[in-house]
CSV table of C-alpha atoms and ligand atoms in Angstrom, one decimal:
chain,number,residue,atom,x,y,z
L,70,MET,CA,95.9,141.1,127.6
L,71,ILE,CA,97.7,141.0,124.3
L,72,HIS,CA,97.4,139.8,121.0
L,73,THR,CA,99.4,138.5,118.4
L,74,ALA,CA,98.4,137.6,114.5
L,75,ILE,CA,100.1,134.0,113.0
L,76,MET,CA,100.3,133.9,109.5
L,77,GLY,CA,101.3,130.3,108.4
L,78,TYR,CA,99.4,127.6,110.3
L,79,GLY,CA,102.6,125.3,109.1
L,80,THR,CA,105.2,123.3,111.2
L,81,VAL,CA,106.2,126.3,113.5
L,82,GLY,CA,102.9,128.0,113.1
L,83,SER,CA,100.8,125.5,114.8
L,84,GLY,CA,103.6,125.6,116.5
L,85,VAL,CA,103.4,128.7,117.8
L,86,ALA,CA,100.0,128.7,118.7
L,87,LYS,CA,99.9,125.6,121.1
L,88,VAL,CA,103.5,127.6,123.0
L,89,ILE,CA,101.4,130.1,123.2
L,90,GLU,CA,98.7,127.5,125.1
L,91,ASN,CA,101.1,125.1,126.9
L,92,ASN,CA,103.4,128.0,128.5
L,93,ALA,CA,100.8,130.8,129.1
L,94,GLY,CA,101.4,131.0,132.9
L,95,GLU,CA,104.8,131.5,132.2
L,96,ILE,CA,104.1,133.9,129.7
L,97,ARG,CA,101.6,135.9,131.4
L,98,LYS,CA,103.7,136.2,134.7
L,99,LYS,CA,106.8,138.0,133.0
L,100,LEU,CA,104.7,139.4,130.3
L,101,GLY,CA,101.9,140.9,133.1
L,102,GLU,CA,99.2,139.9,131.1
L,103,VAL,CA,97.7,137.1,129.3
L,104,LEU,CA,99.8,136.7,125.8
L,105,ASN,CA,96.2,135.9,123.0
L,106,VAL,CA,96.1,134.4,119.7
L,107,LYS,CA,93.0,137.2,118.2
L,108,LYS,CA,94.2,135.8,114.8
L,109,VAL,CA,95.1,133.2,112.4
L,110,LEU,CA,96.0,134.2,108.1
L,111,VAL,CA,95.6,130.9,106.0
L,112,ARG,CA,95.3,129.3,102.8
L,113,ARG,CA,92.5,127.0,103.1
L,114,PHE,CA,90.2,127.0,106.1
L,115,ARG,CA,90.9,123.7,108.1
L,116,ASP,CA,89.1,122.4,111.0
L,117,CYS,CA,91.6,123.0,114.7
L,118,PRO,CA,91.4,124.6,118.2
L,119,TYR,CA,91.7,127.8,116.4
L,120,ARG,CA,89.3,127.1,114.3
L,121,SER,CA,86.7,130.3,114.7
L,122,ARG,CA,90.5,132.8,114.6
L,123,MET,CA,91.6,131.9,111.1
L,124,THR,CA,91.1,134.9,107.7
L,125,ASN,CA,92.8,134.8,104.4
L,126,ASP,CA,92.9,137.7,104.5
L,127,PHE,CA,95.4,139.9,105.3
L,128,ARG,CA,93.7,142.8,106.2
L,129,ASP,CA,92.4,141.9,109.1
L,130,ILE,CA,95.2,141.9,110.5
L,131,GLU,CA,96.8,144.9,109.1
L,132,SER,CA,94.1,147.1,109.6
L,133,ASP,CA,93.2,145.3,113.4
L,134,PRO,CA,94.6,147.8,115.8
L,135,GLU,CA,94.5,145.3,118.9
L,136,ILE,CA,97.1,143.1,116.9
L,137,GLN,CA,100.6,144.5,118.3
L,138,VAL,CA,102.5,141.4,117.2
L,139,VAL,CA,103.2,139.3,113.7
L,140,VAL,CA,104.8,136.0,113.5
L,141,GLU,CA,105.2,135.1,110.2
L,142,THR,CA,105.4,131.4,109.2
L,143,ILE,CA,104.8,131.4,105.6
L,144,GLY,CA,107.7,130.7,104.2
L,145,GLY,CA,109.9,132.6,100.9
L,146,VAL,CA,110.3,136.1,100.0
L,147,GLY,CA,106.8,136.4,97.9
L,148,ALA,CA,103.7,137.0,100.2
L,149,ALA,CA,106.0,136.9,103.7
L,150,TYR,CA,107.8,139.6,102.1
L,151,GLU,CA,104.8,142.0,100.9
L,152,TYR,CA,103.7,140.9,104.1
L,153,THR,CA,106.1,142.0,106.8
L,154,LYS,CA,106.6,145.2,104.7
L,155,ARG,CA,102.7,146.0,105.6
L,156,ALA,CA,102.7,144.8,109.5
L,157,LEU,CA,105.6,147.1,110.0
L,158,LEU,CA,104.2,150.2,107.8
L,159,ALA,CA,100.9,149.5,110.2
L,160,GLY,CA,103.0,149.9,113.5
L,161,LYS,CA,103.4,146.1,114.2
L,162,HIS,CA,106.6,144.3,115.9
L,163,VAL,CA,106.9,141.4,113.4
L,164,VAL,CA,109.0,138.1,114.4
L,165,THR,CA,109.7,135.0,112.0
L,166,ALA,CA,111.5,131.7,111.7
L,167,ASN,CA,111.4,132.7,107.9
L,168,LYS,CA,115.5,132.4,107.3
L,169,GLN,CA,115.1,132.7,102.8
L,170,LEU,CA,113.4,135.9,103.9
L,171,VAL,CA,115.9,137.2,106.4
L,172,ALA,CA,118.9,136.4,104.3
L,173,GLU,CA,117.5,138.0,100.7
L,174,LYS,CA,115.5,141.6,102.7
L,175,GLY,CA,115.7,141.1,106.4
L,176,CYS,CA,118.9,144.5,105.5
L,177,GLU,CA,115.5,146.0,104.2
L,178,LEU,CA,113.5,145.6,106.3
L,179,LEU,CA,115.5,145.7,110.1
L,180,GLU,CA,115.5,149.6,108.5
L,181,LEU,CA,111.9,149.5,108.1
L,182,ALA,CA,111.3,148.6,111.8
L,183,ARG,CA,113.4,150.7,112.4
L,184,GLU,CA,112.0,154.2,110.7
L,185,ARG,CA,108.6,152.8,112.5
L,186,ARG,CA,110.0,152.5,116.0
L,187,VAL,CA,109.3,148.6,116.1
L,188,HIS,CA,111.8,145.6,116.6
L,189,TYR,CA,111.7,143.1,113.5
L,190,LEU,CA,113.0,139.4,115.6
L,191,PHE,CA,114.6,136.2,113.4
L,192,GLU,CA,116.2,134.8,116.3
L,193,ALA,CA,114.3,131.1,115.5
L,194,SER,CA,115.6,131.7,111.4
L,195,VAL,CA,118.9,129.9,112.6
L,196,GLY,CA,119.2,127.0,114.7
L,197,GLY,CA,115.6,126.5,115.4
L,198,GLY,CA,115.8,126.3,119.0
L,199,ILE,CA,119.1,127.1,120.2
L,200,PRO,CA,119.3,130.5,121.7
L,201,ILE,CA,122.6,131.9,118.5
L,202,LEU,CA,121.1,135.0,117.7
L,203,HIS,CA,121.0,136.7,120.7
L,204,PRO,CA,124.0,136.3,121.5
L,205,LEU,CA,126.1,136.6,119.3
L,206,THR,CA,125.2,140.3,119.0
L,207,GLU,CA,124.8,140.5,122.3
L,208,CYS,CA,126.6,138.6,124.7
L,209,MET,CA,129.4,138.7,122.6
L,210,SER,CA,128.8,141.8,120.9
L,211,ALA,CA,133.4,143.2,122.4
L,212,ASN,CA,134.2,140.4,120.6
L,213,HIS,CA,135.4,141.0,117.1
L,214,ILE,CA,133.6,137.5,115.1
L,215,GLU,CA,136.7,135.6,113.6
L,216,GLU,CA,134.6,132.6,112.3
L,217,ILE,CA,131.5,130.7,112.3
L,218,TYR,CA,131.3,127.4,110.8
L,219,GLY,CA,128.2,124.8,112.2
L,220,ILE,CA,126.2,122.1,111.0
L,221,LEU,CA,123.2,124.6,110.6
L,222,ASN,CA,120.9,121.8,109.0
L,223,GLY,CA,118.6,119.1,110.7
L,224,THR,CA,117.6,117.9,108.3
L,225,SER,CA,120.7,117.2,106.4
L,226,ASN,CA,122.5,115.7,109.9
L,227,TYR,CA,120.0,113.9,110.3
L,228,ILE,CA,119.9,112.0,107.0
L,229,LEU,CA,123.7,111.6,107.5
L,230,THR,CA,123.7,110.0,111.1
L,231,ARG,CA,120.5,107.3,109.9
L,232,MET,CA,122.8,106.1,106.8
L,233,VAL,CA,125.6,106.1,108.1
L,234,ARG,CA,124.5,103.8,111.8
L,235,ASN,CA,121.6,102.4,110.7
L,236,GLY,CA,122.4,101.8,107.0
L,237,ALA,CA,119.4,103.5,105.7
L,238,SER,CA,118.6,104.8,102.2
L,239,PHE,CA,118.9,108.2,101.5
L,240,ASP,CA,115.3,108.8,100.4
L,241,GLY,CA,113.9,106.5,103.4
L,242,ALA,CA,116.2,108.6,106.1
L,243,LEU,CA,114.8,111.4,103.9
L,244,ALA,CA,110.8,110.4,104.5
L,245,GLU,CA,111.7,110.1,108.0
L,246,ALA,CA,113.1,113.4,108.7
L,247,GLN,CA,110.0,115.3,106.4
L,248,ARG,CA,107.5,113.3,109.3
L,249,HIS,CA,109.2,114.2,111.9
L,250,GLY,CA,108.5,117.6,110.8
L,251,TYR,CA,111.6,118.5,110.9
L,252,ALA,CA,112.2,119.6,106.8
L,253,GLU,CA,111.9,122.8,104.2
L,254,ALA,CA,108.2,121.8,102.7
L,255,ASP,CA,111.2,121.8,99.4
L,256,PRO,CA,113.6,119.1,101.0
L,257,THR,CA,115.6,120.0,98.1
L,258,ALA,CA,116.1,123.1,100.4
L,259,ASP,CA,117.8,121.5,103.4
L,260,VAL,CA,119.5,118.7,101.5
L,261,ASP,CA,121.7,120.8,98.4
L,262,GLY,CA,122.7,123.2,101.3
L,263,LEU,CA,119.8,126.3,100.7
L,264,ASP,CA,119.3,125.4,103.6
L,265,ALA,CA,122.6,126.3,105.6
L,266,GLY,CA,123.2,128.7,102.7
L,267,ARG,CA,120.4,130.6,103.8
L,268,LYS,CA,121.7,130.8,108.2
L,269,ILE,CA,125.2,131.5,107.8
L,270,CYS,CA,124.5,134.3,105.8
L,271,ILE,CA,122.3,135.0,108.2
L,272,LEU,CA,124.9,134.5,110.9
L,273,ALA,CA,127.8,136.6,107.7
L,274,ASP,CA,125.6,139.2,108.3
L,275,LEU,CA,125.5,139.9,112.0
L,276,ALA,CA,129.1,138.8,112.1
L,277,PHE,CA,130.7,141.3,109.5
L,278,GLY,CA,128.0,144.2,109.2
L,279,HIS,CA,127.7,143.7,105.6
L,280,GLN,CA,125.5,142.5,103.8
L,281,VAL,CA,126.1,139.2,102.1
L,282,ASN,CA,124.2,137.7,99.1
L,283,PRO,CA,123.0,134.1,99.5
L,284,ALA,CA,123.3,133.6,95.7
L,285,ALA,CA,126.9,135.0,95.9
L,286,VAL,CA,127.5,132.2,98.7
L,287,PRO,CA,128.4,128.8,97.1
L,288,MET,CA,126.1,126.2,98.4
L,289,GLU,CA,127.1,122.2,98.4
L,290,GLY,CA,124.5,119.8,100.2
L,291,ILE,CA,125.2,115.9,101.3
L,292,ARG,CA,124.0,114.5,97.9
L,293,GLY,CA,127.3,113.5,96.8
L,294,ILE,CA,128.2,112.7,100.5
L,295,THR,CA,129.2,108.2,99.2
L,296,LEU,CA,129.5,106.4,102.1
L,297,ARG,CA,132.9,104.7,100.7
L,298,ASP,CA,134.2,108.4,101.8
L,299,VAL,CA,132.4,108.4,105.0
L,300,ARG,CA,134.0,105.2,105.9
L,301,ILE,CA,137.2,106.1,104.8
L,302,ALA,CA,137.7,109.2,106.5
L,303,ARG,CA,136.2,107.5,109.9
L,304,ARG,CA,139.1,104.8,109.8
L,305,GLY,CA,141.9,107.3,109.4
L,306,GLY,CA,139.8,109.3,113.0
L,307,TYR,CA,137.7,112.2,110.6
L,308,ARG,CA,134.1,112.1,110.3
L,309,ILE,CA,131.8,113.8,107.4
L,310,LYS,CA,129.3,116.4,108.3
L,311,LEU,CA,127.9,119.2,106.3
L,312,LEU,CA,128.8,122.5,107.2
L,313,GLY,CA,128.4,125.5,107.6
L,314,ARG,CA,131.5,128.7,107.6
L,315,ALA,CA,131.4,132.9,107.5
L,316,VAL,CA,135.3,134.2,108.0
L,317,ARG,CA,137.0,136.7,108.2
L,318,LEU,CA,139.9,137.4,105.8
L,319,PRO,CA,143.0,139.7,105.5
L,320,ASN,CA,141.3,141.4,103.1
L,321,GLY,CA,137.6,141.3,103.8
L,322,HIS,CA,135.3,137.7,104.6
L,323,THR,CA,134.0,135.0,102.6
L,324,ALA,CA,131.2,132.1,103.6
L,325,TYR,CA,129.9,128.9,101.8
L,326,VAL,CA,128.4,126.0,102.2
L,327,ALA,CA,130.1,122.1,101.5
L,328,PRO,CA,131.0,119.2,103.2
L,329,HIS,CA,134.1,118.5,105.5
L,330,LEU,CA,135.8,116.1,106.7
L,331,ILE,CA,136.3,116.7,110.8
L,332,PRO,CA,138.7,115.7,113.0
L,333,GLU,CA,136.6,113.5,115.5
L,334,THR,CA,137.9,115.1,118.5
L,335,LEU,CA,136.7,118.1,118.2
L,336,PRO,CA,132.8,117.7,119.5
L,337,VAL,CA,131.1,119.2,116.1
L,338,ALA,CA,132.5,115.7,114.9
L,339,ASN,CA,129.9,114.5,117.1
L,340,VAL,CA,127.0,116.2,117.0
L,341,GLU,CA,124.3,113.8,115.8
L,342,ASP,CA,120.5,113.3,114.2
L,343,VAL,CA,118.4,117.0,114.1
L,344,PHE,CA,120.8,118.5,116.0
L,345,ASN,CA,123.0,121.9,114.7
L,346,ALA,CA,125.8,122.8,116.9
L,347,ILE,CA,127.2,125.9,116.0
L,348,ILE,CA,130.6,127.3,117.3
L,349,VAL,CA,131.8,131.2,117.0
L,350,ARG,CA,135.7,132.4,117.7
L,351,GLY,CA,135.6,135.3,118.9
L,352,ASN,CA,139.3,137.4,119.8
L,353,ALA,CA,138.0,137.9,123.4
L,354,THR,CA,136.0,134.4,123.7
L,355,GLY,CA,137.5,132.3,121.3
L,356,GLU,CA,135.5,129.2,120.1
L,357,VAL,CA,131.9,129.1,122.0
L,358,MET,CA,129.8,126.2,121.4
L,359,PHE,CA,126.0,126.1,120.6
L,360,TYR,CA,124.8,123.1,120.7
L,361,GLY,CA,120.5,122.1,120.4
L,362,ARG,CA,117.4,121.2,118.5
L,363,GLY,CA,117.9,122.1,115.0
L,364,ALA,CA,114.6,121.9,113.7
L,365,GLY,CA,111.0,120.8,115.0
L,366,GLU,CA,108.2,122.6,115.9
L,367,LEU,CA,108.3,122.8,119.2
L,368,PRO,CA,112.2,123.9,119.8
L,369,THR,CA,111.4,127.2,117.0
L,370,ALA,CA,108.6,128.0,117.9
L,371,SER,CA,109.5,128.2,120.6
L,372,ALA,CA,112.5,131.1,120.1
L,373,CYS,CA,110.0,132.7,118.5
L,374,VAL,CA,107.1,133.0,121.2
L,375,ALA,CA,110.6,134.4,123.3
L,376,ASP,CA,111.0,137.1,120.8
L,377,VAL,CA,107.2,138.0,120.9
L,378,MET,CA,107.8,138.5,124.3
L,379,GLU,CA,111.2,140.3,123.4
L,380,CYS,CA,109.2,142.6,121.5
L,381,LEU,CA,107.2,144.0,124.6
L,382,THR,CA,109.5,144.5,126.6
L,383,SER,CA,112.6,145.6,124.8
L,384,GLN,CA,112.9,149.4,123.7
L,385,GLN,CA,116.3,149.1,122.2
L,386,TRP,CA,116.9,148.2,118.5
L,387,THR,CA,120.3,147.5,117.9
L,388,VAL,CA,120.8,145.3,115.2
L,389,GLN,CA,121.5,146.0,112.2
L,390,TRP,CA,124.4,145.3,108.4
L,391,SER,CA,125.0,147.3,106.1
L,392,PRO,CA,123.0,147.2,102.3
L,393,ASP,CA,127.0,147.3,101.0
L,394,THR,CA,128.1,143.3,100.1
L,395,THR,CA,132.0,144.6,99.3
L,396,GLY,CA,134.5,143.5,101.4
L,397,PHE,CA,133.0,139.6,100.3
L,398,ARG,CA,135.3,137.4,98.8
L,399,ASP,CA,135.6,133.9,97.4
L,400,PRO,CA,135.6,131.1,99.0
L,401,ALA,CA,138.2,129.8,96.8
L,402,GLU,CA,141.0,131.8,98.3
L,403,LEU,CA,140.2,130.2,101.9
L,404,ALA,CA,142.8,127.7,102.7
L,405,THR,CA,142.3,124.4,104.3
L,406,ARG,CA,143.4,121.4,103.8
L,407,HIS,CA,141.7,119.5,101.6
L,408,TYR,CA,140.5,115.0,101.3
L,409,PHE,CA,141.3,113.6,97.8
L,410,ARG,CA,139.8,109.9,96.8
L,411,ILE,CA,141.6,109.6,93.5
L,412,ASP,CA,142.0,107.0,90.9
L,413,GLY,CA,145.4,106.0,91.0
L,414,SER,CA,148.7,105.7,93.6
L,415,LEU,CA,150.0,107.9,96.7
L,416,ASN,CA,153.5,109.1,94.5
L,417,ASP,CA,150.7,110.7,92.0
L,418,ALA,CA,149.6,112.5,95.4
L,419,LEU,CA,152.7,112.9,96.1
L,420,ARG,CA,154.1,114.8,92.7
L,421,ALA,CA,150.9,116.9,93.3
L,422,PHE,CA,150.8,118.1,96.5
L,423,GLY,CA,154.1,117.3,98.4
L,424,GLU,CA,153.9,116.2,101.9
L,425,VAL,CA,150.0,114.2,102.5
L,426,GLU,CA,149.0,111.7,104.8
L,427,ALA,CA,147.7,109.0,103.4
L,428,LEU,CA,144.3,107.2,104.5
L,429,ARG,CA,143.8,104.3,101.9
L,430,GLU,CA,145.8,102.5,99.0
L,431,ASP,CA,144.7,99.8,97.3
L,432,ASN,CA,143.1,100.5,93.1
L,433,GLU,CA,142.2,103.5,94.4
L,434,THR,CA,144.3,106.1,97.3
L,435,SER,CA,143.3,108.6,99.9
L,436,PHE,CA,144.1,111.3,101.2
L,437,LEU,CA,144.6,114.2,102.9
L,438,THR,CA,146.7,117.8,101.7
L,439,GLU,CA,148.6,120.2,103.5
L,440,CYS,CA,146.9,123.4,104.4
L,441,VAL,CA,146.0,125.6,100.6
L,442,SER,CA,143.2,127.5,98.8
L,443,GLY,CA,140.5,126.1,97.1
L,444,ALA,CA,141.6,127.9,94.0
L,445,GLU,CA,145.2,125.7,94.5
L,446,ALA,CA,144.5,122.6,95.1
L,447,ALA,CA,141.5,122.2,92.1
L,448,GLU,CA,145.1,123.9,90.1
L,449,ARG,CA,147.6,120.8,92.1
L,450,ALA,CA,144.7,118.3,91.2
L,451,LYS,CA,144.4,119.1,87.3
L,452,GLY,CA,146.7,115.7,86.5
L,453,LEU,CA,145.3,113.7,88.8
L,454,ASN,CA,142.5,111.3,88.3
L,455,VAL,CA,139.9,112.6,91.0
L,456,LEU,CA,137.3,110.8,92.2
L,457,ALA,CA,136.2,112.4,95.6
L,458,CYS,CA,137.5,115.7,97.1
L,459,ILE,CA,135.6,117.4,100.1
L,460,ARG,CA,137.4,120.1,102.3
L,461,ALA,CA,138.4,119.2,105.6
L,462,LEU,CA,138.2,121.5,109.0
L,463,SER,CA,141.7,123.4,109.8
H,264,HSE,N1,114.9,122.1,107.5
H,264,HSE,C1,115.8,123.0,108.8
H,264,HSE,C2,116.0,122.3,109.0
H,264,HSE,C3,114.0,123.6,109.5
H,264,HSE,O1,116.5,120.5,108.8
H,264,HSE,O2,117.4,122.2,109.9
H,264,HSE,C4,115.2,124.5,110.5
H,264,HSE,O3,115.3,126.0,110.0
């Protein structure tokens, strides 16, 4: 029998226990032994089938030599950071879905794991149940990664879909996402772009080999998207989605999160509900798209349990990146098309930007610019009365 412990018993933690129990036969066949949850670390005890295994003292896990793998689902960087370090120092593998901890401290924790010759694995931290970090670092490892972009927050995508398709209110759609267990404990992290931001940082760390600090990455969420802009975009053949992007530039790399207009002919424009889609562009593969459920109890838990199984079967320590943050550039340097809605005429738009694609003109004017950097778009728009400005994927 192989013993594990789960730290935190919220949506993901209880999901991990369920996947281990429900798929016990499958897991046993692959590991050759039974996988057992020996301890569950909680703040408050509660009635559930794991009641007798619950503890509120981390030392019960740290000092138990039988526990080989610890699954951290506490979240945040407080206790989760301390217990992860202590578990690694005690020679235990650690698996997590905690994107904040990986984005902020992953480099240091990987180094510690390497020193102790144990694993620190975090497939579930990006894209929930979608395999993305393993394909990126293993299957695509012969590529020079040029860009990664995608819909990285299931809750925001769910809210946008509900608002656009069913005319739901923002608050109503958010409450539904919370009921389904998609949202973070603090859902502002979902709707204000932080959750997608942490995920794009992890993807950028792995793709570019340098630490990308979340604090340096501009993160904008879905609160500023109006149904008016959604409708104008749709009539022009575009959809508005919240994207995280990590792009290699001639002189470094950049990353950010912001709403984007996407041509409706691209598959990512049609990704709806809680689904995520992550597109990786390698110099040999071209674009590869990963699609699936980006949030929720069992999809995320299944990625954690697969990592637990990998800890027990693999001796390879391949994933790492440099703590050096040089090479990170302000995304304002990145050139894309930009959507504007202005209180003004098409002539005003043409005077500011030269050629534009007009989307609508009545008492307001909506248009798409040619490809210009964020900084240049802001400069040229200075004389206009801007009501909305959204980047486009181009
Ligand atoms: N709250 C996250 C989301 C969960 O909605 O995508 C997965 O990280």
